[in-house]
mmCIF file of C-alpha atoms in Angstrom:
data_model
loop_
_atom_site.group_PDB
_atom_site.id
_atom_site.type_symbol
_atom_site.label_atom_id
_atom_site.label_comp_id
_atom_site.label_asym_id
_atom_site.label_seq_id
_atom_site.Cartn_x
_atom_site.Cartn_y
_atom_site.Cartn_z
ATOM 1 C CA UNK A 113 19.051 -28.785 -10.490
ATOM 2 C CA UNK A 114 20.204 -26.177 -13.147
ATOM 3 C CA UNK A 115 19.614 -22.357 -11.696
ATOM 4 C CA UNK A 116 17.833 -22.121 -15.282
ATOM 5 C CA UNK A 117 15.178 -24.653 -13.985
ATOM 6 C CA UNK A 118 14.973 -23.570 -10.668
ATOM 7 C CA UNK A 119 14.060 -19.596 -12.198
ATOM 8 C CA UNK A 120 11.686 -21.614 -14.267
ATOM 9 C CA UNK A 121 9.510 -23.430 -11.923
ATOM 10 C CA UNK A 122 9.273 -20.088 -9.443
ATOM 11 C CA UNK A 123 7.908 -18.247 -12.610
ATOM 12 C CA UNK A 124 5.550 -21.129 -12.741
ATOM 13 C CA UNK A 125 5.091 -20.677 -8.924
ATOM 14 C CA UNK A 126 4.607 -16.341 -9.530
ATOM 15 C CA UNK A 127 2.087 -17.361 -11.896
ATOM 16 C CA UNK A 128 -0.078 -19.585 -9.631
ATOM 17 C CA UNK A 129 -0.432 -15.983 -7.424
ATOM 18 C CA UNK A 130 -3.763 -14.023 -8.723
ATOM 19 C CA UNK A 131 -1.912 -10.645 -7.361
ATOM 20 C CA UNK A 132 1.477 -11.306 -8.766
ATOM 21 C CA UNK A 133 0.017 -12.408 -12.211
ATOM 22 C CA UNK A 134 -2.113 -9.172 -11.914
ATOM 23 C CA UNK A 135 0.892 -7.019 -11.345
ATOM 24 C CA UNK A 136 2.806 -8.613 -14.292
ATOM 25 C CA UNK A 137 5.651 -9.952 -12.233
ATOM 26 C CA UNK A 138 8.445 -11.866 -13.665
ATOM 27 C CA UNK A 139 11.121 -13.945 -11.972
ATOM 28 C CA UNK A 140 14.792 -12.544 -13.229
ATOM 29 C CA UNK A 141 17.301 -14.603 -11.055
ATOM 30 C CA UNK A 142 16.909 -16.856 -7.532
ATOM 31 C CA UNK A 143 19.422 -18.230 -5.807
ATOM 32 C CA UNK A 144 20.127 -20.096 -2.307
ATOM 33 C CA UNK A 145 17.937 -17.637 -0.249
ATOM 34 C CA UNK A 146 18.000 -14.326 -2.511
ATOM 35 C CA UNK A 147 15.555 -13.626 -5.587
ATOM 36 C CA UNK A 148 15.056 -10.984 -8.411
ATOM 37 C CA UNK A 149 11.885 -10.146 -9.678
ATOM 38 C CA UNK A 150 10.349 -7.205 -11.542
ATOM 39 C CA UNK A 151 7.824 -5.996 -13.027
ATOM 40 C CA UNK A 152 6.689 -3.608 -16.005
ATOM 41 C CA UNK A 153 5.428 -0.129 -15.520
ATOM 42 C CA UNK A 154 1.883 0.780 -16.338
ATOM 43 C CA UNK A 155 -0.995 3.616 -16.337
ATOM 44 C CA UNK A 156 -3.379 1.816 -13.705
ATOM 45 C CA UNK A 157 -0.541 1.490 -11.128
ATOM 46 C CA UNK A 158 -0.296 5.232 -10.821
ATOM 47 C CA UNK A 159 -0.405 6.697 -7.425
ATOM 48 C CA UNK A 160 0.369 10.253 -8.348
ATOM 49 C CA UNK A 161 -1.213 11.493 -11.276
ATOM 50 C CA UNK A 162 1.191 14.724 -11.577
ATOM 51 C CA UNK A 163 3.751 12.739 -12.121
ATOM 52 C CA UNK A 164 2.867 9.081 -13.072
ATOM 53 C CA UNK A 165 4.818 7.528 -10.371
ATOM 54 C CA UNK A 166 3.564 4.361 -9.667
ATOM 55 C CA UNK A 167 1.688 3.967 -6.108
ATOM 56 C CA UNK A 168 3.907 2.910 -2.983
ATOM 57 C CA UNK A 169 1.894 0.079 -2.236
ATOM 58 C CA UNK A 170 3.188 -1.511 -5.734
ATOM 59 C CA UNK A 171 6.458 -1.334 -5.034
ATOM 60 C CA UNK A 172 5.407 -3.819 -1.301
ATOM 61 C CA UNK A 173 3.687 -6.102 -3.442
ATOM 62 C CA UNK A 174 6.903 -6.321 -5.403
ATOM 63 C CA UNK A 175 9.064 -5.825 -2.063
ATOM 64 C CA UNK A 176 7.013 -8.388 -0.212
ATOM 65 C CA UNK A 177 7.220 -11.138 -3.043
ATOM 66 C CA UNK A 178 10.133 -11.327 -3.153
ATOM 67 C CA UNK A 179 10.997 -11.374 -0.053
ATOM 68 C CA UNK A 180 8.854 -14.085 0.355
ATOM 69 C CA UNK A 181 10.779 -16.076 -2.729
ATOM 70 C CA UNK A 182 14.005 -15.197 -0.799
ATOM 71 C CA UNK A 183 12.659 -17.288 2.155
ATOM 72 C CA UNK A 184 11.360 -20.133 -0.112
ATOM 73 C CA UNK A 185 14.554 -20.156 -2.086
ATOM 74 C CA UNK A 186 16.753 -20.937 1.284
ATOM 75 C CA UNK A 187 18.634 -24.259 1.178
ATOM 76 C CA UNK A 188 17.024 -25.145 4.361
ATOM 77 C CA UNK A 189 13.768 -26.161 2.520
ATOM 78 C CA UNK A 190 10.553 -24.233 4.057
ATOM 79 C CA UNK A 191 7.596 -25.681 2.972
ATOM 80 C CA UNK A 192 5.724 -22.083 3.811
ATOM 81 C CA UNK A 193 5.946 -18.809 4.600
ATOM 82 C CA UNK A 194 4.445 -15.837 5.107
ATOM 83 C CA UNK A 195 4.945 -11.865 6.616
ATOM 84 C CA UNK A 196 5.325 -11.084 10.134
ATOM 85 C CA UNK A 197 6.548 -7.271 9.146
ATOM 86 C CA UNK A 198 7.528 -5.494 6.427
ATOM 87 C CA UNK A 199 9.201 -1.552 6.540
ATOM 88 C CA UNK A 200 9.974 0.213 3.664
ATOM 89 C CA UNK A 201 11.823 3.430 3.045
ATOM 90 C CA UNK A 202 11.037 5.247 0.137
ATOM 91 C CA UNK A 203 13.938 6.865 -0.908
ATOM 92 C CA UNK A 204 13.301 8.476 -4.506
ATOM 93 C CA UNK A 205 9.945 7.922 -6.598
ATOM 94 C CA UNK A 206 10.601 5.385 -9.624
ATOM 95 C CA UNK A 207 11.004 6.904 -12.988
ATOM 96 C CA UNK A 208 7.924 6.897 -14.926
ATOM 97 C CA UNK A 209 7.742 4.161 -17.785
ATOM 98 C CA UNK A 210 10.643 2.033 -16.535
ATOM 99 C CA UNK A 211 10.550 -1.486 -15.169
ATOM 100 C CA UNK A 212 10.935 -1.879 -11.251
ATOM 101 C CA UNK A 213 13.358 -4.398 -9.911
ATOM 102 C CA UNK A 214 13.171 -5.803 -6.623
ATOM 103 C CA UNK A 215 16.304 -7.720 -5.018
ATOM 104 C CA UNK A 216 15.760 -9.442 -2.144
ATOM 105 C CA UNK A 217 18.259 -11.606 0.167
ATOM 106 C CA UNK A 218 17.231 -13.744 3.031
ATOM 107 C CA UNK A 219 20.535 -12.531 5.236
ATOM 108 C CA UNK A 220 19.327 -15.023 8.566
ATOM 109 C CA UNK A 221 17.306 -17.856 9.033
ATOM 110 C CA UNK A 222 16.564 -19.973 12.112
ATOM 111 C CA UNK A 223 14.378 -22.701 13.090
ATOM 112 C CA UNK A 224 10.766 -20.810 12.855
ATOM 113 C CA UNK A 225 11.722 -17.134 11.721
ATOM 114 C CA UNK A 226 13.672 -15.518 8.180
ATOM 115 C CA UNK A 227 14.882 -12.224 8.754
ATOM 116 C CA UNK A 228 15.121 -10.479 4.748
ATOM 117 C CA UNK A 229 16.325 -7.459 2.891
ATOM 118 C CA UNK A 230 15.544 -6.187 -0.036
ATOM 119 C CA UNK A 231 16.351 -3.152 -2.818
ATOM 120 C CA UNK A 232 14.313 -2.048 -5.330
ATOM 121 C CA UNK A 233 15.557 -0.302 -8.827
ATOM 122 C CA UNK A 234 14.342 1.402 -11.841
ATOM 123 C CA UNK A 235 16.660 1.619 -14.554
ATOM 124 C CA UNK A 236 19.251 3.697 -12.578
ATOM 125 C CA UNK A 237 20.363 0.943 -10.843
ATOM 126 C CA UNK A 238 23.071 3.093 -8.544
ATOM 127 C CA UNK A 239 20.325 4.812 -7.223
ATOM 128 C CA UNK A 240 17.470 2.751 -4.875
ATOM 129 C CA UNK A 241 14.040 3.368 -5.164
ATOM 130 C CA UNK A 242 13.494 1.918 -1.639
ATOM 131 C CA UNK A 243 15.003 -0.342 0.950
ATOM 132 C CA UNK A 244 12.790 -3.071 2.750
ATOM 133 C CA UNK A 245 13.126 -5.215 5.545
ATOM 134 C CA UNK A 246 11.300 -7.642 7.053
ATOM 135 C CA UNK A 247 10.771 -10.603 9.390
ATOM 136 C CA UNK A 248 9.103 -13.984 7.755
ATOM 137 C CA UNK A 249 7.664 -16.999 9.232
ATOM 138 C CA UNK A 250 9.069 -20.026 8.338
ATOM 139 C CA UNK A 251 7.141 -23.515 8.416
ATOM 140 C CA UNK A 252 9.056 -26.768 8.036
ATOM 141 C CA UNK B 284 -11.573 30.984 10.435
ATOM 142 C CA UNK B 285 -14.770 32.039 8.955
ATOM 143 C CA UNK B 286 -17.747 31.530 11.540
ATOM 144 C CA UNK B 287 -19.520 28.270 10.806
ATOM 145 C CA UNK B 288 -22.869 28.662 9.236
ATOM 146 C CA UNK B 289 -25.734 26.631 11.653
ATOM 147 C CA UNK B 290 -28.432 26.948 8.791
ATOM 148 C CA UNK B 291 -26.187 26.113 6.039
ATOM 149 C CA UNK B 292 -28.556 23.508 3.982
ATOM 150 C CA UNK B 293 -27.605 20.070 4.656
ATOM 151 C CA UNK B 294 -27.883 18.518 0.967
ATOM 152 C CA UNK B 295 -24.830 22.114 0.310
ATOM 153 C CA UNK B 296 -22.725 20.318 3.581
ATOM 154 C CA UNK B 297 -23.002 16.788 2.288
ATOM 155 C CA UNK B 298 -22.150 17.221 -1.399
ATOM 156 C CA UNK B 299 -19.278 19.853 -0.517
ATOM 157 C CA UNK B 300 -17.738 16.999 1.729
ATOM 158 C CA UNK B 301 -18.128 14.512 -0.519
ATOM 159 C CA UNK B 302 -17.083 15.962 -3.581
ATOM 160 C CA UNK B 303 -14.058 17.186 -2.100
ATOM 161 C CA UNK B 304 -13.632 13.460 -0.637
ATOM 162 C CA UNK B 305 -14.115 11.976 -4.530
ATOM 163 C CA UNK B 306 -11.700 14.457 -5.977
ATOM 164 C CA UNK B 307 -8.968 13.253 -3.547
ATOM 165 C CA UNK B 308 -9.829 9.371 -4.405
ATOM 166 C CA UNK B 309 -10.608 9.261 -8.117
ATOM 167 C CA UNK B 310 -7.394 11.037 -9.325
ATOM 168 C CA UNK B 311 -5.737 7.822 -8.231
ATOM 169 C CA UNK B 312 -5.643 4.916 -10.847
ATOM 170 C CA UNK B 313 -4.145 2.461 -8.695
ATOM 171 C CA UNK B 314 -7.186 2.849 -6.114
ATOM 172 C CA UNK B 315 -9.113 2.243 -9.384
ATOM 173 C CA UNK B 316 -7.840 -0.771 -9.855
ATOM 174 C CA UNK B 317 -7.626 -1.984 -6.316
ATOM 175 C CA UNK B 318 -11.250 -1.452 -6.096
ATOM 176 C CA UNK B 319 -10.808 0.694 -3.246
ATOM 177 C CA UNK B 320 -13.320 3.551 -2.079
ATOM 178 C CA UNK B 321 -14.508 5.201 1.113
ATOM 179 C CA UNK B 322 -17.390 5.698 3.358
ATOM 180 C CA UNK B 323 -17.584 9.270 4.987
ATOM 181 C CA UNK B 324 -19.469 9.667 8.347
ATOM 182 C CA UNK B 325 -18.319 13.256 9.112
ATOM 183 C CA UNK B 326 -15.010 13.806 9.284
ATOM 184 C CA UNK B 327 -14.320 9.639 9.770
ATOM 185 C CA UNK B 328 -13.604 7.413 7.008
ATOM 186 C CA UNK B 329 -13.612 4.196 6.476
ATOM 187 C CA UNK B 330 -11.788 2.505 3.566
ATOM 188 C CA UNK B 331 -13.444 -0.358 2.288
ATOM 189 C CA UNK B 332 -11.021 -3.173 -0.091
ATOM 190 C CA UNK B 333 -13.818 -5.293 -1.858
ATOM 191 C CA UNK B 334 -12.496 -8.735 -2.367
ATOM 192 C CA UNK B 335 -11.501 -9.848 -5.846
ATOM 193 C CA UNK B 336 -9.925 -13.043 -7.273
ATOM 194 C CA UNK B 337 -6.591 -10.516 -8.610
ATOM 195 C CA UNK B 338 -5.900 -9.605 -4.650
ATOM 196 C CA UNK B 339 -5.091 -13.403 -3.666
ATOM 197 C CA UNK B 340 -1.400 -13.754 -3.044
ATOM 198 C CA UNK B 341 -2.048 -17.293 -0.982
ATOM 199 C CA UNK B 342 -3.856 -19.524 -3.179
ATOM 200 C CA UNK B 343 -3.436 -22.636 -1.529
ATOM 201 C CA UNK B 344 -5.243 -21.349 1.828
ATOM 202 C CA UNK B 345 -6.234 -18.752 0.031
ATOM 203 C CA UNK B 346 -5.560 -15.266 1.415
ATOM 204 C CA UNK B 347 -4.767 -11.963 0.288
ATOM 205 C CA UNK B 348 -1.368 -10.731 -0.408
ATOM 206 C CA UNK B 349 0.576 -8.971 1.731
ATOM 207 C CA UNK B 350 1.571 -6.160 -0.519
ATOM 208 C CA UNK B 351 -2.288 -5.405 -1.279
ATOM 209 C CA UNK B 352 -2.773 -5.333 2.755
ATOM 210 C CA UNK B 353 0.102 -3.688 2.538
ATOM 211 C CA UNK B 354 -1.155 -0.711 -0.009
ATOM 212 C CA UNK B 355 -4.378 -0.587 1.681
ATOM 213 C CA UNK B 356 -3.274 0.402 4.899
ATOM 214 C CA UNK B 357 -0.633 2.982 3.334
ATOM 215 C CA UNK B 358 -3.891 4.066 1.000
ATOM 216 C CA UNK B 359 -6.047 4.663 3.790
ATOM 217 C CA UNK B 360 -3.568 6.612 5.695
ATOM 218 C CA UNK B 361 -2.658 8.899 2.681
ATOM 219 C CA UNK B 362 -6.092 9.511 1.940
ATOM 220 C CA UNK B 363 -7.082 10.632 5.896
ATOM 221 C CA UNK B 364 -3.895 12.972 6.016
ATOM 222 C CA UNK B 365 -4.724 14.726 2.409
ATOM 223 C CA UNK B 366 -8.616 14.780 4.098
ATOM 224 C CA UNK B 367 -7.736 16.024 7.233
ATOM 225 C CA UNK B 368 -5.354 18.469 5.755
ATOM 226 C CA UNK B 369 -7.611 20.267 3.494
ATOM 227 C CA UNK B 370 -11.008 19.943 5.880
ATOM 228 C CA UNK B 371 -10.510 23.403 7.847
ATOM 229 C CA UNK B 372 -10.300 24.949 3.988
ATOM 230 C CA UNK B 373 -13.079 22.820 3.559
ATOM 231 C CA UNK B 374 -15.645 24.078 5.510
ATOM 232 C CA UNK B 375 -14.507 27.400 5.685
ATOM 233 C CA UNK B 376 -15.522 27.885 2.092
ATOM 234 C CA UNK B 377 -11.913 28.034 0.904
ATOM 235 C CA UNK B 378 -10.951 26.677 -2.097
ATOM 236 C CA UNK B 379 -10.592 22.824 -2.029
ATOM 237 C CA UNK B 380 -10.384 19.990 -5.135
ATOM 238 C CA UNK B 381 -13.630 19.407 -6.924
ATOM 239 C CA UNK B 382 -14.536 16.202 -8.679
ATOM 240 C CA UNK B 383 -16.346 18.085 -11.165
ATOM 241 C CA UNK B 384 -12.889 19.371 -12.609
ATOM 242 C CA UNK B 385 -10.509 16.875 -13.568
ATOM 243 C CA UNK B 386 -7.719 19.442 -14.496
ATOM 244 C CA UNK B 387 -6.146 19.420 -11.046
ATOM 245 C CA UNK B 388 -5.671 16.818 -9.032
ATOM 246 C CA UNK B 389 -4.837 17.543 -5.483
ATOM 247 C CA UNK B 390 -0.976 17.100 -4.070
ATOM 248 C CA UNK B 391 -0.521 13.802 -1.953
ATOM 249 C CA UNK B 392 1.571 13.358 1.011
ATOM 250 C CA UNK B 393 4.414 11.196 -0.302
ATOM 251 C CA UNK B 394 5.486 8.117 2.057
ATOM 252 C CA UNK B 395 8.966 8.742 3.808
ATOM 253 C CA UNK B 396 8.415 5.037 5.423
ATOM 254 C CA UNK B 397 5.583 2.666 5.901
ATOM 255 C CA UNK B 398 6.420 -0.165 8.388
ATOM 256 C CA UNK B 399 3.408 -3.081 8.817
ATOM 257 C CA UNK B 400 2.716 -5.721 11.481
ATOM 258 C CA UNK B 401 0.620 -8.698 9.773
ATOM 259 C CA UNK B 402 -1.458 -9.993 12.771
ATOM 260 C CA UNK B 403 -3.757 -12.690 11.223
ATOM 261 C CA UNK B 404 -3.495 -13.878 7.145
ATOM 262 C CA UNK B 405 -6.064 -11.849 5.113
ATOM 263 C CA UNK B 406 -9.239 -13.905 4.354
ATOM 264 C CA UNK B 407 -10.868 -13.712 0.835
ATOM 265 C CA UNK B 408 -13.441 -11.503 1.479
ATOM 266 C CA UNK B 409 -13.656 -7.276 2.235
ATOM 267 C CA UNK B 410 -11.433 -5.926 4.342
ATOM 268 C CA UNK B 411 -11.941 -2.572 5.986
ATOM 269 C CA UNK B 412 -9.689 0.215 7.341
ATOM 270 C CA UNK B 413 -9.304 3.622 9.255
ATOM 271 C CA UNK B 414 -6.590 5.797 10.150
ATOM 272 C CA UNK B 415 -5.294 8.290 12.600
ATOM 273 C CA UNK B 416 -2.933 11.121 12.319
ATOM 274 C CA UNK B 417 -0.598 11.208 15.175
ATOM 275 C CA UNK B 418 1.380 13.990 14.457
ATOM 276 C CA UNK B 419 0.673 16.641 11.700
ATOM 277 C CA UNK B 420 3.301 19.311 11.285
ATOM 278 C CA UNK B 421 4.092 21.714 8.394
ATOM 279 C CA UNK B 422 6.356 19.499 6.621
ATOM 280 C CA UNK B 423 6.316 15.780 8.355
ATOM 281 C CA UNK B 424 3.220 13.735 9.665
ATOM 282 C CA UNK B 425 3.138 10.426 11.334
ATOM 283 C CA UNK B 426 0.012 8.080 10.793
ATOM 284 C CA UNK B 427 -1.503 4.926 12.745
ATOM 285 C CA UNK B 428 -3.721 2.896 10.252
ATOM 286 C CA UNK B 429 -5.416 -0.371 11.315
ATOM 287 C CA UNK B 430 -7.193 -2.840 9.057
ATOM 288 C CA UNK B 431 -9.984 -5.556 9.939
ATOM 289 C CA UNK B 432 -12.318 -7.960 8.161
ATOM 290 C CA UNK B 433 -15.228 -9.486 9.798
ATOM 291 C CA UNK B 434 -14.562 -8.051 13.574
ATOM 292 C CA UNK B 435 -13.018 -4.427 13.847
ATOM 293 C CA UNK B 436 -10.992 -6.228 17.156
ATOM 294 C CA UNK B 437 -9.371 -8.801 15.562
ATOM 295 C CA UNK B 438 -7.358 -6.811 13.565
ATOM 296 C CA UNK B 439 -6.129 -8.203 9.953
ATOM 297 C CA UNK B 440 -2.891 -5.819 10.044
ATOM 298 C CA UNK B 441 -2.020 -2.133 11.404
ATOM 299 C CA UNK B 442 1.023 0.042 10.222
ATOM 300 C CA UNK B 443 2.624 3.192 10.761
ATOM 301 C CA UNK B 444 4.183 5.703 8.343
ATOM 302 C CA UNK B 445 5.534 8.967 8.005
ATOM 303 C CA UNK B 446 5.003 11.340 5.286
ATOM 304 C CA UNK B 447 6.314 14.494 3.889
ATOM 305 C CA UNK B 448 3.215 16.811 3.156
ATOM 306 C CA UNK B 449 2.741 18.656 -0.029
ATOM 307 C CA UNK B 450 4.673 22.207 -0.091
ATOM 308 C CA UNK B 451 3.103 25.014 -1.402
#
């Protein structure tokens, strides 16, 4: 299968998710056990009104799904999965206005458990806006 | 600390606490749009995440996603550091955030890391959740936040963060 078609039938899968849909998110690249997805900036995501820095907790929806298309996106084939645990460091508050990137890559896998990392970006892409990693159940 | 005040009126107490407590959660648009608010017994809150159709990040089962349990908990534990922080000002009459004026919202704690443990899938309905400050110093804090649905035992997800506190 093309990548083209494969990007195109996990934006069809992003948009099946209420949450994801909600949050605008949009499926960039995905490859054999890594994804890219982002998502636009906007006033109700604010967490800090000072600044308008979007809320932490936006940038682990975006963290978490793609993780989560990372895992689905492994050659192996899972038929499900879903978080076991998820950190994130929060290294620099994204820029107000710009798009948020999230870059995930499923780095091990075994039988019943995908262990993932993941970056996410504004438009300064040499500079993170936080690191994730997490462990993922895997159902076959 | 000024003396506390055994015949201050309680209708003064209550709306003191909780316009303090609305200032702190209404300058945030994301907890808006989450839907999420909090019930004050005291000093103890309780964050309460009414279900909506836009929180489902499971729809085959369905469940909730696990960045909104994810923001909830780290929510809840901002909100109860920001609270406990400014309650001694509080009730000692100094000056704290008021709901009534929009033109300053208070300083958050900013999250240095926020590290969850999903212990059962979220079900589509409200989910509820309290945390406790560990460790409070001048600068860094550490926070345990736990999350539940229908039985405050079984436990939907808990987390732990740290966060820098405002300076200043």
């Amino acid at each position: 299968m093309a990548e083209t078609d494969q990007t195109r039938i996990a934006q069809q899968f992003i948009e099946a998710i209420p949450h994801a849909r909600a949050l605008g998110m949009r499926v960039d690249a995905l490859g054999e056990g890594s994804a890219t997805i982002s998502m636009p900036w906007a006033e109700h995501l604010v967490g800090d009104p000072r600044s308008g820095v979007v809320h932490g907790g936006v940038v682990s929806a975006l963290m978490d799904t793609s993780c989560g298309a990372a895992v689905m996106s492994h050659p192996s084939g899972p038929s499900s999965t879903a978080t076991i645990d998820l950190r994130i460091d929060y290294m620099r508050s994204a820029t107000k206005g710009q798009r948020i990137t999230a870059r995930a890559e499923c780095y091990h896998m075994t039988r019943t458990v995908a262990f993932v990392r993941a970056v996410a970006l504004d438009e300064d892409e040499a500079n993170p806006v936080a690191a994730a990693t997490g462990a993922f159940t895997v159902e076959r | 600390m000024m003396p506390m005040d055994r015949r201050e009126p309680l209708d003064r107490i209550k709306s003191r606490r909780d316009s303090a407590l609305a200032a702190l959660v209404s300058g945030v648009p994301y907890l808006t749009w989450l839907g999420i608010r909090f019930d004050r017994r005291g000093d103890e809150l309780t964050a309460i995440l009414p279900y909506e159709e836009k929180l489902i990040g499971n729809p085959m089962l369905p469940a909730i996603h696990g960045g909104v349990t994810a923001a909830f908990l780290e929510t809840t534990a901002i909100i109860e550091l920001a609270w406990a922080a400014m309650w001694e000002d509080m009730e000692s009459g100094r000056t704290v955030p008021d709901a009534a004026v929009a033109a300053s919202p208070p300083r958050l704690p900013k999250t240095i890391d926020f590290t969850v443990d999903y212990l059962r899938s979220g079900l589509p309905r409200d989910a509820y959740a309290r945390a406790r400050v560990v460790r409070s110093g001048r600068r860094y804090a550490s926070v345990q936040v736990e999350a539940w649905q229908d039985n405050r035992a079984r436990l939907m997800a808990q987390a732990t963060g740290h966060f820098l506190m405002p300076q200043g």
